[in-house]
Structure formats: C-alpha cells, structure tokens
mmCIF file of C-alpha atoms in Angstrom:
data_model
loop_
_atom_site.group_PDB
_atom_site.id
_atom_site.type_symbol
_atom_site.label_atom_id
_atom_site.label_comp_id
_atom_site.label_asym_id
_atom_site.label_seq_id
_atom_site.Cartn_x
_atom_site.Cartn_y
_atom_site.Cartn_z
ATOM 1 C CA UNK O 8 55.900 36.433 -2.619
ATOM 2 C CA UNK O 9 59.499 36.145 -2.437
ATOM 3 C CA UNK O 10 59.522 39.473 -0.708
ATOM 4 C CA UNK O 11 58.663 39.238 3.463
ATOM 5 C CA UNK O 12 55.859 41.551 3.872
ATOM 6 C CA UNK O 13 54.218 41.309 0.597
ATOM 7 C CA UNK O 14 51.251 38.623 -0.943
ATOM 8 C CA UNK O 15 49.894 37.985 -4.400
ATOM 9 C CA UNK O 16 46.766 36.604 -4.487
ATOM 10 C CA UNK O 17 45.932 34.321 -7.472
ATOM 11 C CA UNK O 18 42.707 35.027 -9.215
ATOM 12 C CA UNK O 19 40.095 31.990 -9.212
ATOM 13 C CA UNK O 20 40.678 29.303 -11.856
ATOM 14 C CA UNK O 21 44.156 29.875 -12.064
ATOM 15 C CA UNK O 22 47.047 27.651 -10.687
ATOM 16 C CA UNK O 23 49.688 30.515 -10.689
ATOM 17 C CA UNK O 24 51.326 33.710 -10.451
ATOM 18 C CA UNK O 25 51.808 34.328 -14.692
ATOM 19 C CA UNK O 26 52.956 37.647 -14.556
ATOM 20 C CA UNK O 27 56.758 37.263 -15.009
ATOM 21 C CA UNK O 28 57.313 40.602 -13.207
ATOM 22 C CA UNK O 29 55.005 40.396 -9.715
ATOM 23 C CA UNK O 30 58.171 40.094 -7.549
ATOM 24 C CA UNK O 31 59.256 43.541 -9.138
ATOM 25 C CA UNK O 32 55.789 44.951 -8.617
ATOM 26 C CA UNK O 33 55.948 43.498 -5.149
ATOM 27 C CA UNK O 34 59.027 45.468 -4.169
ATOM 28 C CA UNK O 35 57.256 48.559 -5.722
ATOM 29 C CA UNK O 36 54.283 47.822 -3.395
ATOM 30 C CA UNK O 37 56.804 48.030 -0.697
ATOM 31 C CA UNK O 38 58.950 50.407 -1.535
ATOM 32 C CA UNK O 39 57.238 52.978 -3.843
ATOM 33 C CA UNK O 40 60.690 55.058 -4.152
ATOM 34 C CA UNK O 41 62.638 52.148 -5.217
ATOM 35 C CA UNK O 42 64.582 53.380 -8.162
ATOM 36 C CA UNK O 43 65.019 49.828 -10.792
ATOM 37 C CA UNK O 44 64.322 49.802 -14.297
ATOM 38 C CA UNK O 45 64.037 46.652 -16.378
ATOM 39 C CA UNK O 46 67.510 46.279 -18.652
ATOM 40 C CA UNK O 47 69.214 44.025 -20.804
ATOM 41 C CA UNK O 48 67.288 41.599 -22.288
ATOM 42 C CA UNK O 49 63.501 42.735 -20.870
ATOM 43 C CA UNK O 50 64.115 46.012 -22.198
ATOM 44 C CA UNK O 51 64.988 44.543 -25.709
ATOM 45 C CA UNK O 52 62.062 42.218 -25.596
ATOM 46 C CA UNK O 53 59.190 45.009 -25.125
ATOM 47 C CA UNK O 54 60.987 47.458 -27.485
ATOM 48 C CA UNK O 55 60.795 44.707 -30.271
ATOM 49 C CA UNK O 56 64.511 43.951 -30.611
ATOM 50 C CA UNK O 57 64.067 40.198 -29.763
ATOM 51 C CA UNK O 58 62.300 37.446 -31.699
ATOM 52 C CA UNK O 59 61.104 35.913 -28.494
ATOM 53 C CA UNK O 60 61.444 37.099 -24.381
ATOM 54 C CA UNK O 61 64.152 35.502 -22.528
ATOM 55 C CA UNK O 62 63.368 32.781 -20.101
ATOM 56 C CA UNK O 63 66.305 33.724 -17.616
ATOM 57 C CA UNK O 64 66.509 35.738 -14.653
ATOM 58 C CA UNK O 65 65.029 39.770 -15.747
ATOM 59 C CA UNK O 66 67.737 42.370 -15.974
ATOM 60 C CA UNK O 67 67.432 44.816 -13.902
ATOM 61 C CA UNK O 68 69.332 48.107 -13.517
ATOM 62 C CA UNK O 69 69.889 50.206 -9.772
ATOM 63 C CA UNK O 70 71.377 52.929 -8.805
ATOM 64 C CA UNK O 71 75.101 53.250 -7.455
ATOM 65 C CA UNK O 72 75.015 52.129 -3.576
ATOM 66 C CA UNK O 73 71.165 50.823 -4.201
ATOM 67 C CA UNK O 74 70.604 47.227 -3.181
ATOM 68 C CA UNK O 75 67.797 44.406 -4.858
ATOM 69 C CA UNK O 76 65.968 43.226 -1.570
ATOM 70 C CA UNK O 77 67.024 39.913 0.019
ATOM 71 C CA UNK O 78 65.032 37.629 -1.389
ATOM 72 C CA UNK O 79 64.937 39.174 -4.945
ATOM 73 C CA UNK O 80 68.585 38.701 -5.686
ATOM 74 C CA UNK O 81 68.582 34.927 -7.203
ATOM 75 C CA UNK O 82 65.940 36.278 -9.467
ATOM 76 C CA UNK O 83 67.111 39.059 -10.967
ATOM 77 C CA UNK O 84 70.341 39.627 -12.697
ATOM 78 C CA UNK O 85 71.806 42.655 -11.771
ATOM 79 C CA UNK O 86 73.314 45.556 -14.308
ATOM 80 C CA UNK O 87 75.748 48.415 -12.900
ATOM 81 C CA UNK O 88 76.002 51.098 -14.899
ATOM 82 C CA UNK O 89 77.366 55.062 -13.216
ATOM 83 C CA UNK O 90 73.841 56.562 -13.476
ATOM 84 C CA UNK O 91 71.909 58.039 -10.156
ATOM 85 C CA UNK O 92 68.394 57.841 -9.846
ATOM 86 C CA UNK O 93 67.438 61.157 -11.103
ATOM 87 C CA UNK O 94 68.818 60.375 -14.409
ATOM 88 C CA UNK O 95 65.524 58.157 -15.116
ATOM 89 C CA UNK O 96 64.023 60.213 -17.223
ATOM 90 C CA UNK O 97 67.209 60.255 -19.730
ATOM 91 C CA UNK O 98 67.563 56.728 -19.805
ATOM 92 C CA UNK O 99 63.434 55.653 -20.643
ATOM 93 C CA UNK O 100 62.163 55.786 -24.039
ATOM 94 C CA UNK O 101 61.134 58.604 -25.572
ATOM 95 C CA UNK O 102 57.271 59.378 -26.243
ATOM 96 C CA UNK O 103 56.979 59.841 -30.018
ATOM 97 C CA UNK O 104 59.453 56.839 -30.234
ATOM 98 C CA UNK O 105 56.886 54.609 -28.193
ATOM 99 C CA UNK O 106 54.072 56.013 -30.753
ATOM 100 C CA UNK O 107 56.453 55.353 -33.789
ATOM 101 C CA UNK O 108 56.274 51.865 -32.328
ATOM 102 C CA UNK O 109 52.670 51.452 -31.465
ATOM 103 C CA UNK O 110 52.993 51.249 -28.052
ATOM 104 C CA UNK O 111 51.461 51.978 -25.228
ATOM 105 C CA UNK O 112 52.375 55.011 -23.982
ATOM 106 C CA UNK O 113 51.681 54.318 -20.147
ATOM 107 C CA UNK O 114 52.024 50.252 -20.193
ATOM 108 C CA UNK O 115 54.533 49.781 -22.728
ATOM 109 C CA UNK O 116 56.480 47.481 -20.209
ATOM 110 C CA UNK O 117 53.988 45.956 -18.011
ATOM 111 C CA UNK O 118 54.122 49.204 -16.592
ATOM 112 C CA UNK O 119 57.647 48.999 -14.943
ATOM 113 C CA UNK O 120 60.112 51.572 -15.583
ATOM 114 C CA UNK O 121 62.959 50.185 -18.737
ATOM 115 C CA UNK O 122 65.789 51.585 -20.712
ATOM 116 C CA UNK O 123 65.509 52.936 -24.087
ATOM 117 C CA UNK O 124 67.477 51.904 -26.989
ATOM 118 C CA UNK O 125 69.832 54.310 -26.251
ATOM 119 C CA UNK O 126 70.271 53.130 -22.804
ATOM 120 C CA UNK O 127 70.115 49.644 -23.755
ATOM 121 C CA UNK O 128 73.082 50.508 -25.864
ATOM 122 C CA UNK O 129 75.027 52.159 -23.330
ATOM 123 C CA UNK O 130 74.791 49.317 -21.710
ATOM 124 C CA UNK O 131 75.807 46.699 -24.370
ATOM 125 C CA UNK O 132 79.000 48.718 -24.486
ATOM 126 C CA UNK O 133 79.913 49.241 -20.816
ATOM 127 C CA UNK O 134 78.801 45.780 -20.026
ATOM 128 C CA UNK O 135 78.466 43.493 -23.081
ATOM 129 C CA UNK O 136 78.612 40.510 -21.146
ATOM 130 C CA UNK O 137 75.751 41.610 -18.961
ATOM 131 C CA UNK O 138 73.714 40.613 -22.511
ATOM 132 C CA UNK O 139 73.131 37.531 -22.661
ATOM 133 C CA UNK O 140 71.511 36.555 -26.108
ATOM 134 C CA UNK O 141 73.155 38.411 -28.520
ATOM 135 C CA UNK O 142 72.177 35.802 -31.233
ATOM 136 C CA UNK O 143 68.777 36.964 -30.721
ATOM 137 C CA UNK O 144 69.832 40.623 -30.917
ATOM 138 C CA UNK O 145 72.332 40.651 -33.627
ATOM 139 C CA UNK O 146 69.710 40.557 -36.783
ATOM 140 C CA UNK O 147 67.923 43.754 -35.515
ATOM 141 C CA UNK O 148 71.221 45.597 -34.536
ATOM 142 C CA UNK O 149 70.184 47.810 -37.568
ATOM 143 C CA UNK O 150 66.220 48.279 -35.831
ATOM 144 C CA UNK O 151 68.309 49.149 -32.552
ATOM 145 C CA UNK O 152 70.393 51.732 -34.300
ATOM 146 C CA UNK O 153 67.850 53.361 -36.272
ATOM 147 C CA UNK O 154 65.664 54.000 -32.960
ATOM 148 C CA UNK O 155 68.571 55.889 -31.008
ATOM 149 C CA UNK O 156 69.680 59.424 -30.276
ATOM 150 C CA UNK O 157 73.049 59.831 -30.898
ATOM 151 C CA UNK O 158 72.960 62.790 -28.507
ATOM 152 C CA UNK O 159 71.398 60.947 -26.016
ATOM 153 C CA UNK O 160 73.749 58.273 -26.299
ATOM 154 C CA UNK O 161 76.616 60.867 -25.643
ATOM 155 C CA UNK O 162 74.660 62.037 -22.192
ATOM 156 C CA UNK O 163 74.346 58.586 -20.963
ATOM 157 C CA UNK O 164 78.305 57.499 -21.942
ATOM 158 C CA UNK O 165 79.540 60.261 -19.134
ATOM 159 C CA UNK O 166 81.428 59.072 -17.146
ATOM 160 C CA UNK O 167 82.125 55.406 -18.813
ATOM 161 C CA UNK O 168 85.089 54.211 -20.092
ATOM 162 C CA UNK O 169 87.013 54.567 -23.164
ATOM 163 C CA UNK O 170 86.436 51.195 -24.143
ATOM 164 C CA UNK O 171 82.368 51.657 -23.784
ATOM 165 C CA UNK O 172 82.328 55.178 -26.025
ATOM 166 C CA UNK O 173 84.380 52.742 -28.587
ATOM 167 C CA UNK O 174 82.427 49.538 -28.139
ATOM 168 C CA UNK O 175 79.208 52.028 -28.235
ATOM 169 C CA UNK O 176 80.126 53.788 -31.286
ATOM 170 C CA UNK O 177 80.708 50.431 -32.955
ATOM 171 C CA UNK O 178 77.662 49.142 -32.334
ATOM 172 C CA UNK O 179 76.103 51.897 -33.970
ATOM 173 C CA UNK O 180 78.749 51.456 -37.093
ATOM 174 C CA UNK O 181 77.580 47.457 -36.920
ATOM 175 C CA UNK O 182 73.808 48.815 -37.022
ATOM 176 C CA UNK O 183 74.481 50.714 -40.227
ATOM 177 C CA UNK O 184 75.016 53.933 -39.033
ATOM 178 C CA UNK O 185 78.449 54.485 -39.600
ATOM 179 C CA UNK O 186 79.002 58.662 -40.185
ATOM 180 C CA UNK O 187 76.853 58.796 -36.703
ATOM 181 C CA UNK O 188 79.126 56.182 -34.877
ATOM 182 C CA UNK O 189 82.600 58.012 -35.854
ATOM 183 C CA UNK O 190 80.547 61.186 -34.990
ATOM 184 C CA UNK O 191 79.843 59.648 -31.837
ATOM 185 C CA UNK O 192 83.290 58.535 -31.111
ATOM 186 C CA UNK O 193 84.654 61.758 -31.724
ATOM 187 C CA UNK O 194 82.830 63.503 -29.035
ATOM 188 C CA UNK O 195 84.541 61.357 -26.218
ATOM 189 C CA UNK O 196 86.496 63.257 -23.579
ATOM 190 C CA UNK O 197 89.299 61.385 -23.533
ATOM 191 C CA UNK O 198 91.760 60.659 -26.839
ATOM 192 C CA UNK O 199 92.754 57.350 -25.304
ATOM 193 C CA UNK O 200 92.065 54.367 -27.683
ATOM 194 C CA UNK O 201 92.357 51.272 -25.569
ATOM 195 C CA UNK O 202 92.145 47.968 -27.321
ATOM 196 C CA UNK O 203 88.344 46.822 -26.632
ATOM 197 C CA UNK O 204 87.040 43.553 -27.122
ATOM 198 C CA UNK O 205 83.613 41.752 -27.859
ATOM 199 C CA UNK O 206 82.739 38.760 -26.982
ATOM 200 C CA UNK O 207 85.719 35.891 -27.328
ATOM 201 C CA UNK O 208 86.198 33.097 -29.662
ATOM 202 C CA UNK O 209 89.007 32.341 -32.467
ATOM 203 C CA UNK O 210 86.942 33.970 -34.956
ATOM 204 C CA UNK O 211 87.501 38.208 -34.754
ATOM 205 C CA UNK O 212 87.146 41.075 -37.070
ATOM 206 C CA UNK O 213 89.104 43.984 -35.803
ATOM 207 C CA UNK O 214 88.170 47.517 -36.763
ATOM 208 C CA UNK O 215 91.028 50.010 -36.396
ATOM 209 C CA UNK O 216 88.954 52.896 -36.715
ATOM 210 C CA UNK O 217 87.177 52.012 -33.279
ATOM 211 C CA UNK O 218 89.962 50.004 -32.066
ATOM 212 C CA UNK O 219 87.743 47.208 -31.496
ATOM 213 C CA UNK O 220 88.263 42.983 -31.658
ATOM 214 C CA UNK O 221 85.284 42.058 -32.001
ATOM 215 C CA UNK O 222 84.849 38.354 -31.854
ATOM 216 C CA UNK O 223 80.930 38.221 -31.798
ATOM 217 C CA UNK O 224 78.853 41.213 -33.949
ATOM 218 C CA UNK O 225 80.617 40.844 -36.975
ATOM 219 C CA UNK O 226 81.036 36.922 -37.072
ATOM 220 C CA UNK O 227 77.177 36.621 -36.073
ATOM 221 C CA UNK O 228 76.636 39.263 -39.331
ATOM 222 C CA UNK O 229 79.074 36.920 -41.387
ATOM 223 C CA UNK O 230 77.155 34.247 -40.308
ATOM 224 C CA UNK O 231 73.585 35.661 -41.185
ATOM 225 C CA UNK O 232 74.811 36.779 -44.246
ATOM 226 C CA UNK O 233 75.933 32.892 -45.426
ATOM 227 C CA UNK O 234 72.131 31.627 -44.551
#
C-alpha cells in the first residue's frame, strides 16, 4: 500500500486493488483512532447528490492539528474545517435519514466515516472552493436542502465566519428553502454582513438579503433552466 507498514492482498483472478478507498482503510488498519471522514465530493456521491462519483483525489476531512500520513497526502485532498474529533457524531448522517434513503445503515459509505448533508453544507460555505464539481451538484441543490437540519446546520457553523453562515444560508435559499435560510441567517452571532462571493466569472447574481455575489449557483440554475 501506499502506507509503510501496511499490505493489501489482491484476491485470485483479479489484476488490482478496485476498492477506491483501501489506502483509507489501510491507515485505519494502522491507526484505529485516526479521526478522517470522507467530505466533499465522496460524501455527495454516497448520499445521492451526484449523477456519477468523482474520479479525483477523495476528500477527506481531519481534525485541527491532525495530519494525513506521509504517503497518503498526494491522494487525498484535504478539507479544514474548526471541528475536533469528538464532534463526529454531529457531523455523520442521521439514522432515519439513511433509512429515508435506503441505505445501509452500517455500510452506507464503504463503511468509512462521511459528512452528512448538513456537514457537507457547512462545508460548501466555509470552503466552496474545496468542491470541486459543482456542475454535478447544482441540479440536486434542492435534494441537498430538503435532507438537512437547519438546527444542525447552526451547531456545525460555530465558530465559522460570517461569510460561511451567509454563503450557508444561501445555499439553502438556492435549494428552495428560503423562510429556513433567512431563519438560519438570523441566528448568526455576529451582525456583520461581509460581502461573500461564489465562485468567479463575469456572470453574477447578487442577493442583498444574504449579501452574497454569487457568480456560480444561480448562473448554473439560469443555465438549467434554458435547457
């Protein structure tokens, strides 16, 4: 494997290692306390938010001060978001949500730990740029909304910034749930309004109520809306 210590052994017949996520396993094999949970883009893919699974390097989230092994880091991209490692159990989906979903309670993720929807959008509004097929993501914005917790959402936005409660919120309003997202956005602890952006381009829509540019959700909705 591409971590020292650890060996996969490939079962007769086949030429390969298919299981996208045996260097993760292998560090878990390792390291059975190592706190990771599959973000981004893997997260969206198992919870059904994604039309296909993304070919790139897996997202993975860590703890502050946590480290990906040596020879992990050129496969992996790494998120940063301000949660410890005891906050696990906030940021993985719910049970009845899983059933709501038909999946597998104990295996829903190739049996690695992930983020939720609600995590998943914490993170799209700390760290959009962390995401990196929104193209894909954009027609089930409104799937993604429906499946959070706005209260949830509010636990997991302590201690982000202004601009991720706003971008946050707005994805929310984006997904159709507007009265939740200005509910949302009301609850933040600070009354600052910075100017937050999405994306770039020369194409924008700004909403004044979030106090958001956003120059991707809205012209990838204008866009879907034209085909």
């Amino acid at each position: 494997m591409h971590l020292k210590g650890v060996w996969a052994f490939v079962p007769a017949g086949e030429a390969n290692v298919t299981d996208p996520y045996i260097d993760l396993r292998a560090w878990k094999a390792r390291e059975p306390d190592a706190a990771f949970a599959l973000a981004g883009e893997a997260a969206a893919w198992h919870l059904g938010y994604l039309p296909r699974n993304f070919g790139g390097t897996i997202a993975v989230w860590l703890p502050p001060n946590e480290r990906v092994p040596h020879g992990l880091r050129s496969y992996v991209s790494l998120v940063r978001l301000s949660w410890a490692g005891e906050q696990a159990s906030e940021f993985v989906p719910n049970s009845r949500l899983l059933r709501r979903k038909g999946l597998d309670l104990t295996n829903w993720a190739a049996g690695l730990p992930a983020f939720g929807p609600e995590a998943l959008v914490v993170q799209l509004g700390a760290r959009p740029a962390s995401f990196r097929v929104w193209a894909d993501l954009v027609p089930q914005l409104d799937v993604l909304a429906s499946d959070c917790d706005t209260d949830k959402i509010e636990r997991l936005l302590g201690g982000q910034s202004a601009s991720a409660w706003q971008r946050a919120a707005y994805l929310l309003h984006r997904g159709g749930r507007s009265d939740d997202a200005v509910d949302l956005l009301d609850r933040r602890p600070s009354r600052s309004m910075p100017v937050a952006s999405f994306g770039d381009g020369a194409t924008a829509a700004w909403s004044s109520r979030f106090s958001v540019n956003d120059h991707l959700i809205a012209p990838l909705q204008d866009q879907l809306g034209k085909a």
